[in-house]
Every structure is written in C-alpha cells, then in structure tokens.
Tab-separated table of C-alpha atoms in Angstrom:
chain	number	residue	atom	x	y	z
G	237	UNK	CA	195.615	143.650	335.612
G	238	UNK	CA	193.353	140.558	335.944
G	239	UNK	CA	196.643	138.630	336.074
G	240	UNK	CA	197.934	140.071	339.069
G	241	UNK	CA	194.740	138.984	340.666
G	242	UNK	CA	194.983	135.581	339.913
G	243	UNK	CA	192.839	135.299	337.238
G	244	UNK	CA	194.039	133.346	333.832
G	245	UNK	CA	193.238	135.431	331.276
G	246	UNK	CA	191.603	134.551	327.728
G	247	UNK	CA	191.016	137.244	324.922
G	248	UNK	CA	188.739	135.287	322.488
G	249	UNK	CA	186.174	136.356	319.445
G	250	UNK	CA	182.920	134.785	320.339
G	251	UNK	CA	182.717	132.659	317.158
G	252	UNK	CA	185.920	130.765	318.562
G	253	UNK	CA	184.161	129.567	322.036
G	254	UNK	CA	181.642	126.793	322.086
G	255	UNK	CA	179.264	125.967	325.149
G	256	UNK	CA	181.385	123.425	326.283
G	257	UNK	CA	184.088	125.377	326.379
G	258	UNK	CA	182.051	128.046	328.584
G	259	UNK	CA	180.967	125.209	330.661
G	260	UNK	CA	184.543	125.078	331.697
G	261	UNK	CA	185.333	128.049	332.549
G	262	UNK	CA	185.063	129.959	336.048
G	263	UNK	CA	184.720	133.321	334.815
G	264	UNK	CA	183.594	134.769	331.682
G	265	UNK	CA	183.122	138.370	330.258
G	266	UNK	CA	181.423	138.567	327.205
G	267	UNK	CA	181.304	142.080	325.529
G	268	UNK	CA	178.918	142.346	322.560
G	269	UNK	CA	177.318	144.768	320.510
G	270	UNK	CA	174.322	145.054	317.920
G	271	UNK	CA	174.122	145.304	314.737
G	272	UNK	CA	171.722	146.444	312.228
G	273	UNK	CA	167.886	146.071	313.333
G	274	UNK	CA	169.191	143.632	316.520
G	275	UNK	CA	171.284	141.204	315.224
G	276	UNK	CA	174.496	139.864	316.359
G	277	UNK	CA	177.618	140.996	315.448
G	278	UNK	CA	179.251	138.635	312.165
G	279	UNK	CA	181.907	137.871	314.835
G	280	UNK	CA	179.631	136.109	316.833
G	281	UNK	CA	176.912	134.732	314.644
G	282	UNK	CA	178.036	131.262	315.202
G	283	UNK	CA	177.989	131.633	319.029
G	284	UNK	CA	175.093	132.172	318.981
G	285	UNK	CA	173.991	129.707	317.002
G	286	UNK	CA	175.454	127.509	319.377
G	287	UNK	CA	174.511	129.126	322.253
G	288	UNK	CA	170.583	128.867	321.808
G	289	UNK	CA	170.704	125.184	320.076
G	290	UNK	CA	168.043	123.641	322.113
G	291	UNK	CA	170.182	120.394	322.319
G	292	UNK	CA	171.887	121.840	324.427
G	293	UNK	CA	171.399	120.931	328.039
G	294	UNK	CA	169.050	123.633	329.845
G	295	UNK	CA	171.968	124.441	332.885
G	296	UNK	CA	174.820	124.085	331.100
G	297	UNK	CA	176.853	126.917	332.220
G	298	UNK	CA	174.835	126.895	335.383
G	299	UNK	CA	178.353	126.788	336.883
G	300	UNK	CA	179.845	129.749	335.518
G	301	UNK	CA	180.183	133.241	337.076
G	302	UNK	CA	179.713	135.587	334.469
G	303	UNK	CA	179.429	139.302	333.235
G	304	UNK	CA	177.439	140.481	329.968
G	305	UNK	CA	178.883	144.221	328.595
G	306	UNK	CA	176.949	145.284	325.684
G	307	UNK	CA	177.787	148.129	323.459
G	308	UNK	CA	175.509	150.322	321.472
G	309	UNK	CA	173.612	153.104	320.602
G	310	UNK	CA	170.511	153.807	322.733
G	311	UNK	CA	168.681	155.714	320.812
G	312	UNK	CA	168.100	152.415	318.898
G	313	UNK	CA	164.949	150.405	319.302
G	314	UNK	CA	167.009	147.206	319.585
G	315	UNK	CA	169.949	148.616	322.175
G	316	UNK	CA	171.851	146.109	323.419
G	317	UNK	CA	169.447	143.185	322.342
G	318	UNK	CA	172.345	141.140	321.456
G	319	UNK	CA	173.751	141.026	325.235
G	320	UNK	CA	170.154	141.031	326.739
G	321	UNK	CA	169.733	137.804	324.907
G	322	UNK	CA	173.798	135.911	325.597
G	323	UNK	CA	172.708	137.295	329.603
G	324	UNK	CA	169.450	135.209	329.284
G	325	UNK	CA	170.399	132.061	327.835
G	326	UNK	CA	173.773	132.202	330.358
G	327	UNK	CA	171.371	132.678	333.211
C-alpha cells in the first residue's frame, strides 16, 4: 500500500543494512523484538554492532525520518529494550 503512496519500498533483515546505507534513506521502519534477558534478536546482532560503533559519526542519520516498532512481551523486565535502544542511537 506504501507503493501507491509513493513510497519505494524495501523489506530488509536488519543484519543486511549498514549505517550508511540508513544514512541514505528518507524513510525507515525498523521493527524489532527482544530476546532472552534484552538482547537483540540473532537477525540483527550485527546491526547493531554497527549501529552503536562509536566511529561512527554522532548525526549520521540525523537526516532520516524514521519509525521504531518493537515487539514483545511486557510482562518482561527488558520489554522492548532492543527498539528503545535502535530509537536512541537513530535519534
């Protein structure tokens, strides 16, 4: 439905975008979930990774309009902590 609004549309595992590639973009929703005791999905380990490396350059994706969805259970001490974190460091 995006499409027909003129949006391109990209379906992507995290672990096969890098920051520079976010950098480009105009748009981005990332949807994420939790696993274990807070940790990030296997899928998106590496994004991560990437994501926080402090050599990165503080307002990278400054640029970017962007929407966190995080998935969960809430009766979890750690709900959600994976998109609470990818919605800080994209802020």
């Amino acid at each position: 439905e995006m499409k027909s609004y003129g949006f391109g549309v990209s379906i992507k595992e995290c672990d096969d975008v890098e920051p520079s590639q976010l950098a480009q973009m105009d748009h981005v929703i990332v949807i994420i979930s939790t696993a274990g005791q807070g940790e990030f999905p296997s899928n998106a380990l590496e994004f991560w990774d990437n994501l926080k490396d402090p050599s990165l350059e503080e307002d990278l994706l400054k640029n970017v309009k962007y929407s966190v969805f995080g998935l969960g259970d809430s009766s979890y001490c750690f709900f959600c902590k994976a998109a609470r974190e990818v919605d800080e460091r994209m802020s």
